[in-house]
Coordinates of C-alpha atoms in Angstrom, one line a residue:
M289 CA 1.0 32.8 -23.8
V290 CA 2.5 30.0 -25.9
L291 CA 4.2 28.4 -22.8
S292 CA 1.0 28.6 -20.8
T293 CA -0.9 26.8 -23.6
F294 CA 1.7 24.1 -23.9
A295 CA 1.6 23.5 -20.2
D296 CA -2.2 23.2 -20.3
L297 CA -2.0 20.7 -23.1
T298 CA 0.6 18.6 -21.3
L299 CA -1.6 18.5 -18.2
A300 CA -4.6 17.6 -20.2
E301 CA -2.7 14.7 -21.8
E302 CA -1.5 13.3 -18.5
K303 CA -3.6 10.3 -17.5
P304 CA -4.7 10.0 -13.8
A305 CA -2.7 7.4 -11.9
R306 CA -4.6 4.1 -11.9
T307 CA -5.8 3.0 -8.4
Y308 CA -5.6 -0.6 -7.4
E309 CA -7.0 -2.5 -4.4
K310 CA -4.8 -3.0 -1.4
L311 CA -3.4 -6.4 -0.7
G312 CA -2.6 -7.9 2.7
I313 CA -0.3 -10.9 3.2
L314 CA -0.6 -13.3 6.1
M315 CA 2.3 -15.6 6.6
E316 CA 2.1 -18.7 8.7
V317 CA 5.4 -19.0 10.6
S318 CA 5.0 -22.4 12.2
P319 CA 8.0 -24.8 12.2
E320 CA 6.8 -26.8 9.3
M321 CA 6.9 -23.8 7.0
G322 CA 10.7 -24.0 7.2
F323 CA 12.8 -22.1 4.6
L324 CA 9.7 -20.4 3.2
V325 CA 9.6 -18.1 6.2
P326 CA 12.8 -16.1 5.6
Q327 CA 12.1 -16.2 1.9
V328 CA 8.7 -14.5 2.2
R329 CA 10.1 -11.9 4.6
K330 CA 12.7 -10.9 2.1
E331 CA 10.3 -10.9 -0.8
V332 CA 7.7 -8.8 1.0
R333 CA 10.4 -6.3 1.8
L334 CA 11.5 -6.0 -1.8
L335 CA 7.9 -5.8 -3.0
N336 CA 7.2 -2.9 -0.7
E337 CA 10.3 -1.1 -1.7
A338 CA 9.3 -1.4 -5.3
L339 CA 5.7 -0.2 -4.5
I340 CA 7.0 2.8 -2.6
A341 CA 9.4 3.7 -5.4
A342 CA 6.4 3.6 -7.8
K343 CA 4.5 5.9 -5.4
R344 CA 2.0 3.2 -4.6
E345 CA 0.8 2.0 -1.2
P346 CA 2.7 -1.0 0.2
V347 CA 1.1 -4.3 1.1
V348 CA 0.2 -5.0 4.7
Y349 CA 2.2 -7.9 6.1
H350 CA 1.4 -9.9 9.2
E351 CA 2.7 -13.2 10.6
V352 CA 0.7 -15.8 12.6
K353 CA 2.6 -18.3 14.7
G354 CA 0.3 -21.3 13.9
F355 CA -2.2 -22.5 11.5
A356 CA -5.3 -22.9 13.7
V357 CA -8.7 -21.4 12.9
A358 CA -11.0 -20.9 15.9
P359 CA -13.6 -18.4 17.2
K360 CA -12.2 -15.1 18.5
G361 CA -11.5 -15.3 22.2
S362 CA -11.2 -19.1 22.2
L363 CA -9.4 -20.4 25.3
R364 CA -8.4 -23.5 23.4
I365 CA -6.0 -21.8 21.1
P366 CA -3.7 -18.8 22.0
A367 CA -4.5 -15.6 20.0
S368 CA -1.0 -15.6 18.5
R369 CA -1.9 -18.9 16.8
N370 CA -5.4 -18.1 15.8
A371 CA -5.4 -16.9 12.2
V372 CA -8.9 -15.3 12.6
H373 CA -7.3 -12.4 14.7
S374 CA -4.6 -11.8 12.1
L375 CA -7.0 -11.9 9.1
E376 CA -9.4 -9.4 10.8
S377 CA -6.5 -7.1 11.7
L378 CA -5.3 -7.1 8.1
I379 CA -8.7 -6.1 6.8
Q380 CA -10.0 -3.8 9.6
E381 CA -6.8 -2.1 10.7
G382 CA -4.6 -2.6 7.7
G383 CA -7.3 -1.7 5.2
A384 CA -6.6 -4.7 3.0
D385 CA -9.2 -5.3 0.3
G386 CA -7.9 -8.9 -0.2
V387 CA -5.6 -11.3 1.7
L388 CA -2.9 -13.6 0.3
W389 CA -2.7 -16.3 3.1
I390 CA 0.4 -18.5 2.8
T391 CA -0.3 -21.4 5.1
S392 CA -0.1 -25.2 5.5
L393 CA -3.8 -25.1 6.4
R394 CA -3.4 -28.2 8.6
G395 CA -4.5 -27.1 12.0
E396 CA -7.4 -28.1 14.3
E397 CA -10.1 -27.5 11.7
S398 CA -13.7 -28.5 11.4
G399 CA -16.8 -27.2 9.7
Y400 CA -17.7 -25.1 12.8
E401 CA -14.3 -23.4 12.9
K402 CA -14.3 -22.7 9.2
S403 CA -17.6 -20.9 9.7
E404 CA -15.4 -18.2 11.3
M405 CA -13.8 -17.7 7.9
G406 CA -17.3 -17.4 6.3
K407 CA -17.9 -14.4 8.6
I408 CA -14.9 -12.6 7.2
F409 CA -15.0 -13.7 3.5
S410 CA -18.6 -14.4 2.8
K411 CA -20.4 -11.6 4.7
G412 CA -17.8 -9.0 5.3
L413 CA -16.6 -7.7 8.7
A414 CA -18.7 -5.7 11.1
D415 CA -18.7 -4.9 14.8
S416 CA -22.3 -5.8 15.3
D417 CA -25.3 -7.5 13.6
D418 CA -26.9 -4.0 13.0
E419 CA -23.7 -2.7 11.4
R420 CA -23.5 -5.8 9.3
K421 CA -27.0 -5.2 7.9
E422 CA -26.0 -1.6 7.1
K423 CA -22.9 -2.7 5.3
S424 CA -24.6 -5.7 3.5
D425 CA -23.8 -4.1 0.2
A426 CA -20.1 -3.5 1.0
K427 CA -17.6 -5.4 -1.0
I428 CA -16.5 -8.7 0.5
P429 CA -12.7 -9.1 1.0
Q430 CA -11.0 -11.5 -1.4
L431 CA -9.2 -14.6 0.0
I432 CA -6.3 -15.9 -2.0
L433 CA -5.2 -19.1 -0.2
H434 CA -1.7 -20.4 -1.1
Q435 CA -1.5 -23.8 0.7
I436 CA 2.1 -24.7 0.9
W437 CA 4.7 -25.9 3.5
Q438 CA 8.3 -27.0 3.3
G439 CA 7.5 -30.7 3.1
Q440 CA 5.0 -30.3 0.3
A441 CA 7.4 -28.1 -1.6
Q442 CA 10.1 -30.7 -1.3
S443 CA 8.2 -33.9 -1.9
G444 CA 5.9 -32.7 -4.7
F445 CA 3.4 -35.1 -6.1
R446 CA 5.6 -38.1 -5.2
D447 CA 4.8 -38.3 -1.5
V448 CA 2.0 -35.9 -0.6
G449 CA -0.5 -37.8 1.5
K450 CA 1.5 -41.0 1.8
E451 CA 3.0 -40.2 5.3
D452 CA 1.1 -37.0 6.1
F453 CA -2.5 -37.8 6.7
S454 CA -3.4 -34.4 8.0
D455 CA -3.3 -32.9 4.4
H456 CA -6.9 -31.7 4.2
L457 CA -6.7 -30.7 0.5
L458 CA -6.1 -34.2 -1.0
D459 CA -8.9 -35.5 -3.3
E460 CA -10.4 -37.6 -0.5
G461 CA -10.1 -34.9 2.2
L462 CA -11.1 -31.6 0.6
M463 CA -13.4 -29.8 2.9
R464 CA -16.2 -28.1 1.0
E465 CA -16.4 -25.2 3.4
W466 CA -13.0 -23.9 2.2
V467 CA -14.1 -24.0 -1.4
S468 CA -17.3 -22.1 -0.7
V469 CA -15.5 -19.5 1.3
I470 CA -13.0 -18.9 -1.4
K471 CA -15.6 -18.9 -4.1
N472 CA -17.9 -16.4 -2.3
S473 CA -14.9 -14.0 -2.0
Q474 CA -14.1 -14.4 -5.7
G475 CA -10.8 -15.7 -4.5
Y476 CA -8.4 -18.4 -5.6
L477 CA -6.7 -21.6 -4.2
M478 CA -3.1 -22.0 -5.0
R479 CA -1.7 -25.4 -4.5
S480 CA 1.1 -27.5 -6.1
W481 CA 0.8 -31.1 -7.2
W482 CA -2.9 -31.3 -6.8
M483 CA -5.7 -31.5 -9.4
P484 CA -9.0 -30.3 -8.0
D485 CA -12.4 -31.9 -8.7
F486 CA -15.0 -30.0 -10.8
E487 CA -16.4 -27.9 -7.9
A488 CA -13.0 -26.7 -6.7
A489 CA -11.6 -26.2 -10.2
S490 CA -13.5 -22.9 -10.5
V491 CA -11.3 -21.4 -7.8
F492 CA -8.1 -23.2 -8.5
A493 CA -5.0 -21.3 -9.7
F494 CA -3.8 -23.7 -12.3
P495 CA -0.1 -23.5 -13.4
W496 CA 0.8 -22.7 -16.9
R497 CA 1.7 -26.3 -17.7
V498 CA 1.8 -29.7 -16.0
T499 CA 4.5 -32.1 -17.3
H500 CA 4.7 -34.8 -14.6
R501 CA 3.9 -38.1 -16.2
V502 CA 2.4 -39.8 -13.1
L503 CA 0.0 -36.9 -12.5
L504 CA -1.0 -36.8 -16.2
R505 CA -1.6 -40.5 -16.2
K506 CA -3.8 -40.1 -13.1
L507 CA -5.8 -37.5 -15.1
N508 CA -6.1 -39.9 -18.1
I509 CA -4.1 -37.5 -20.2
G510 CA -2.0 -39.2 -22.8
E511 CA 0.0 -36.2 -23.8
A512 CA 3.5 -35.3 -22.6
A513 CA 2.2 -32.0 -21.1
Q514 CA -1.1 -30.3 -20.3
Q515 CA -1.4 -26.6 -20.6
Y516 CA -3.9 -24.5 -18.7
H517 CA -5.3 -21.0 -19.0
D518 CA -4.0 -18.2 -16.8
T519 CA -7.1 -16.1 -16.6
W520 CA -6.8 -16.0 -12.8
T521 CA -3.4 -14.2 -13.1
S522 CA -4.8 -11.5 -15.3
R523 CA -7.8 -10.9 -13.0
L524 CA -5.5 -10.5 -10.0
R525 CA -3.2 -8.2 -12.0
M526 CA -6.1 -6.0 -12.8
R527 CA -7.3 -5.9 -9.2
Y528 CA -4.0 -5.4 -7.4
G529 CA -1.6 -4.3 -10.1
L530 CA 0.7 -7.2 -9.2
E531 CA 2.0 -10.3 -10.9
F532 CA 1.1 -13.4 -8.9
S533 CA 2.7 -16.0 -11.2
R534 CA 5.5 -16.1 -13.7
P535 CA 4.5 -16.2 -17.4
R536 CA 5.6 -19.9 -17.9
E537 CA 5.6 -21.2 -14.3
V538 CA 5.4 -25.0 -13.7
W539 CA 5.6 -27.1 -10.5
L540 CA 9.1 -28.0 -9.6
R541 CA 9.9 -31.6 -8.7
A542 CA 12.6 -30.8 -6.2
V543 CA 13.9 -27.7 -4.3
T544 CA 17.4 -26.4 -5.2
G545 CA 17.9 -22.8 -4.3
R546 CA 18.6 -21.3 -7.7
A547 CA 15.7 -23.1 -9.4
W548 CA 13.3 -22.5 -6.6
C549 CA 13.9 -18.7 -6.5
E550 CA 14.0 -18.3 -10.3
E551 CA 11.0 -20.5 -11.2
T552 CA 8.4 -20.3 -8.5
S553 CA 6.2 -17.6 -7.0
L554 CA 5.3 -17.1 -3.3
V555 CA 5.0 -13.3 -3.0
P556 CA 3.7 -11.4 -6.0
R557 CA 5.9 -8.9 -7.9
L558 CA 5.2 -5.4 -9.0
N559 CA 5.8 -6.2 -12.7
S560 CA 7.6 -8.8 -14.9
D561 CA 10.5 -6.5 -15.6
D562 CA 11.9 -6.8 -12.1
D563 CA 11.8 -10.7 -12.1
K564 CA 15.5 -11.4 -12.6
Q565 CA 16.7 -8.6 -10.3
R566 CA 14.4 -9.7 -7.5
W567 CA 14.9 -13.4 -7.6
E568 CA 18.7 -13.0 -7.8
K569 CA 18.7 -10.8 -4.8
V570 CA 16.5 -13.1 -2.7
Y571 CA 18.6 -16.1 -3.8
E572 CA 21.9 -14.4 -2.8
E573 CA 20.5 -13.5 0.6
L574 CA 19.1 -17.0 1.2
R575 CA 22.4 -18.7 0.2
A576 CA 24.5 -16.4 2.3
R577 CA 25.8 -18.4 5.3
D578 CA 28.3 -18.5 8.1
S579 CA 31.6 -20.2 7.1
I580 CA 32.3 -23.8 8.0
E581 CA 34.6 -22.8 10.8
E582 CA 32.0 -20.3 12.2
D583 CA 29.5 -23.2 12.3
L584 CA 31.9 -25.5 14.0
A585 CA 32.8 -22.9 16.6
M586 CA 29.2 -23.0 17.8
I587 CA 29.4 -26.7 18.6
K588 CA 30.7 -27.7 22.0
A589 CA 32.3 -31.1 21.7
E590 CA 35.4 -32.8 23.1
K591 CA 35.8 -34.7 19.9
L592 CA 33.8 -33.5 16.8
G593 CA 33.2 -35.6 13.7
V594 CA 33.0 -33.4 10.6
L595 CA 31.4 -35.2 7.7
F596 CA 31.1 -33.6 4.2
G597 CA 28.9 -35.7 2.0
F598 CA 28.1 -34.9 -1.6
G599 CA 26.4 -36.9 -4.3
Y600 CA 26.2 -36.3 -8.0
V601 CA 25.8 -37.9 -11.4
K602 CA 29.1 -38.3 -13.2
R603 CA 28.0 -37.1 -16.6
D604 CA 26.5 -33.9 -15.1
L605 CA 30.0 -33.0 -13.6
S606 CA 31.7 -33.7 -17.0
A607 CA 29.1 -31.6 -18.8
A608 CA 29.6 -28.7 -16.4
K609 CA 33.3 -28.7 -16.7
T610 CA 33.2 -28.6 -20.5
G611 CA 30.2 -26.2 -20.7
M612 CA 31.6 -23.2 -18.8
K613 CA 31.5 -20.9 -21.8
R614 CA 28.1 -21.7 -23.1
R615 CA 24.6 -21.6 -21.7
M616 CA 24.2 -24.4 -19.2
N617 CA 21.1 -26.3 -18.1
S618 CA 19.9 -26.5 -14.5
K619 CA 21.9 -29.7 -13.7
Q620 CA 25.1 -28.2 -15.0
R621 CA 24.6 -24.9 -13.0
Y622 CA 24.0 -27.1 -9.9
M623 CA 27.3 -28.8 -10.5
V624 CA 29.1 -25.5 -10.8
D625 CA 27.6 -24.5 -7.4
L626 CA 28.7 -27.8 -6.0
M627 CA 32.3 -27.4 -7.3
H628 CA 32.6 -24.0 -5.7
I629 CA 31.5 -25.5 -2.3
E630 CA 33.9 -28.4 -2.9
H631 CA 36.8 -25.8 -3.1
E632 CA 35.7 -24.3 0.2
V633 CA 35.5 -27.7 1.8
K634 CA 38.9 -28.8 0.5
A635 CA 40.6 -25.6 1.9
H636 CA 38.9 -26.0 5.3
V637 CA 39.9 -29.7 5.6
E638 CA 43.5 -29.0 4.6
A639 CA 43.8 -26.2 7.2
N640 CA 42.3 -28.2 10.0
R641 CA 42.9 -31.9 9.4
A642 CA 45.7 -32.1 12.0
R643 CA 43.5 -31.1 14.9
D644 CA 43.3 -33.6 17.6
D645 CA 39.7 -32.6 18.6
R646 CA 38.2 -33.2 15.2
V647 CA 37.8 -36.2 12.9
Y648 CA 37.3 -35.3 9.2
A649 CA 35.7 -37.3 6.4
V650 CA 34.8 -36.2 2.9
D651 CA 32.6 -38.6 1.0
Y652 CA 31.6 -38.3 -2.6
R653 CA 28.8 -40.4 -4.0
E654 CA 29.4 -40.5 -7.8
V655 CA 26.8 -42.4 -9.7
T656 CA 26.3 -43.4 -13.4
I657 CA 22.8 -43.3 -14.6
G658 CA 21.4 -46.8 -14.9
K659 CA 24.1 -48.3 -12.6
Q660 CA 23.2 -46.9 -9.2
A661 CA 24.0 -49.3 -6.3
E662 CA 21.1 -50.5 -4.3
A663 CA 20.4 -49.1 -0.8
T664 CA 22.3 -45.9 -1.5
D665 CA 20.4 -44.0 1.2
E666 CA 22.6 -45.9 3.8
F667 CA 25.8 -44.3 2.5
Y668 CA 26.2 -41.4 5.0
A669 CA 24.6 -43.3 7.9
R670 CA 27.3 -45.9 7.7
R671 CA 30.1 -43.3 7.7
M672 CA 28.5 -41.7 10.9
A673 CA 28.4 -45.1 12.6
K674 CA 32.1 -45.6 11.8
M675 CA 32.9 -42.2 13.3
V676 CA 31.0 -43.1 16.5
R677 CA 32.4 -46.6 16.8
E678 CA 36.0 -46.1 15.8
A679 CA 36.7 -42.4 16.6
G680 CA 34.5 -42.0 19.7
V681 CA 33.0 -38.6 18.6
D682 CA 30.4 -37.0 20.8
A683 CA 28.9 -34.8 18.1
I684 CA 28.8 -34.9 14.3
Y685 CA 28.6 -31.9 11.9
F686 CA 27.0 -33.1 8.7
F687 CA 27.5 -30.8 5.7
T688 CA 25.7 -32.3 2.7
N689 CA 23.6 -31.9 -0.4
G690 CA 21.7 -35.1 0.6
Y691 CA 21.9 -36.7 -2.9
T692 CA 22.8 -40.4 -2.8
G693 CA 22.1 -41.5 -6.4
S694 CA 18.4 -41.5 -7.1
G695 CA 15.8 -38.9 -7.9
S696 CA 16.6 -35.3 -8.8
Y697 CA 19.1 -32.9 -7.2
G698 CA 17.4 -31.4 -4.1
E699 CA 15.7 -34.7 -3.2
F700 CA 17.3 -36.1 0.0
R701 CA 17.8 -39.8 0.0
V702 CA 19.4 -40.3 3.4
N703 CA 18.3 -43.0 5.8
E704 CA 17.2 -41.2 9.0
N705 CA 16.3 -44.4 10.7
L706 CA 19.8 -45.8 10.2
I707 CA 21.4 -42.5 11.3
A708 CA 19.3 -42.6 14.5
R709 CA 20.6 -46.1 15.2
A710 CA 24.2 -44.9 14.7
I711 CA 24.0 -42.0 17.2
R712 CA 21.2 -42.5 19.6
E713 CA 22.5 -45.1 22.1
A714 CA 26.0 -43.4 22.0
G715 CA 24.4 -40.1 22.9
V716 CA 26.0 -38.3 19.9
R717 CA 24.5 -35.0 18.8
L718 CA 23.9 -34.3 15.2
Y719 CA 24.2 -30.9 13.5
V720 CA 23.2 -30.4 9.9
R721 CA 24.1 -27.8 7.3
T722 CA 22.8 -27.8 3.7
P723 CA 23.9 -24.9 1.5
F724 CA 20.7 -23.4 0.1
E725 CA 22.0 -23.5 -3.5
L726 CA 22.2 -27.3 -3.1
G727 CA 18.8 -27.8 -1.4
V728 CA 17.1 -27.8 2.0
A729 CA 17.4 -30.3 4.8
P730 CA 14.1 -32.2 5.0
L731 CA 12.0 -31.7 8.2
K732 CA 12.5 -35.4 9.1
L733 CA 16.3 -35.0 9.2
Q734 CA 15.9 -31.7 11.1
K735 CA 13.7 -33.3 13.7
L736 CA 16.2 -36.0 14.2
A737 CA 19.0 -33.5 14.7
F738 CA 17.0 -31.6 17.3
A739 CA 16.0 -34.9 19.1
S740 CA 19.7 -35.8 19.4
G741 CA 20.4 -32.5 21.2
G742 CA 22.0 -31.0 18.2
G743 CA 20.6 -28.6 15.6
V744 CA 20.4 -27.3 12.1
F745 CA 22.2 -24.3 10.7
F746 CA 20.2 -21.9 8.6
G747 CA 21.5 -19.0 6.6
K748 CA 23.7 -16.5 8.5
S749 CA 23.3 -16.3 12.2
S750 CA 23.3 -12.5 12.0
D751 CA 20.3 -12.4 9.6
P752 CA 17.1 -11.7 11.5
D753 CA 15.0 -13.2 8.7
F754 CA 16.2 -16.6 9.9
D755 CA 14.9 -16.0 13.4
M756 CA 12.1 -18.6 13.1
A757 CA 10.5 -21.5 14.9
R758 CA 12.4 -24.7 14.9
P759 CA 10.7 -28.1 14.5
K760 CA 10.3 -30.2 17.6
G761 CA 12.8 -32.9 18.1
E762 CA 11.6 -36.3 17.1
W763 CA 13.3 -39.6 16.6
P764 CA 12.3 -41.5 13.4
E765 CA 10.3 -44.7 13.9
E766 CA 12.4 -47.8 14.0
E767 CA 12.1 -50.0 11.0
N768 CA 10.4 -53.4 11.6

């Protein structure tokens, strides 16, 4: 009798499991999304594993091969590239109550085509007009639009809109239809390095803090930092039971693997407690790569030029060497990663320098703050030209962190135009490898490599998450 009463009391005290709405994730996998594609795939897998372990329903994940929005059945755009089909599938077949759409949003768009989005997120889905009337009181799916692509992630506020005029979410190009669709669905617009006008601010997912001086000056803010409210994160947490942003997240100025995985959010997390474990796992999987020799074995060449090029600031290296036993800052951690790769490079070169079918060069660009040489972006291009002219190589393997003495680590300052001049007329193929912990090869350099008949090495060749669309080869425009 006592045991029975105790059991009854225990059951009475148990609270029913809280139910959350179901999230769908739509990922654009066009070539310009770049390194974000394998990252999202890995993070979605980890999120669903955590949800299942917590006895919750996993998110529904779909990929769309392009960024176009067009009426269903349009002959102008293949269905595999039309986001409308994927969005409807997530909601109707996947049962999603809301969609996180990670996209560049730079397709063939107009007001008419965006009206297709209004049918989904302003009125709700139905198979017919009669059914739509019957379901008029049904809840409208929520649209959380994360507008991001590799070039935007890498260039930050510095270059957005200067070379890429198809960026529709700049101040002068924001299309009101998108704001109204997001607002009607009670959704949010997530976008880095952009400050919305008054109308769009009501749906904008502000970061915790903005510290970029140029952007603050543009906003007429004289302080060193501007802090924003995070109401949108708590609302999404209550709705889906997920964390969409880190507690103190800011916009990164450049992409280096460790900082990117640790400090930015693409796919939401189950809770804050698994932050460190998850980002470290994603980071380790993204930085895993084939060995240098495995890369070179994939290149067919009678004479192969192998160029290792690394730039760094002298005082950062000194600080890293003396700070091994204390807490290091991001620059010092970067230098530790660089030193580990340097040991790998040194061992490879020593083991293969005598080969007749290869020409090796290891170039270090050491700079002192305030004393950088001018035109440092020509540094590696001139070395390639020398390989072509003096050694007669027919292919070049360029293993680099892309730093030549200005900007932040992760910002490439290589002269693609000069590299093109060095290899194009000689018919030399260019292959590029950038270890993820040191950064990501920019799309302009990738397009140059593919245009030359070469390519770009990503991750491990055996990792299916890196099976993604490659950018179309394109030679850079010649300088006047």
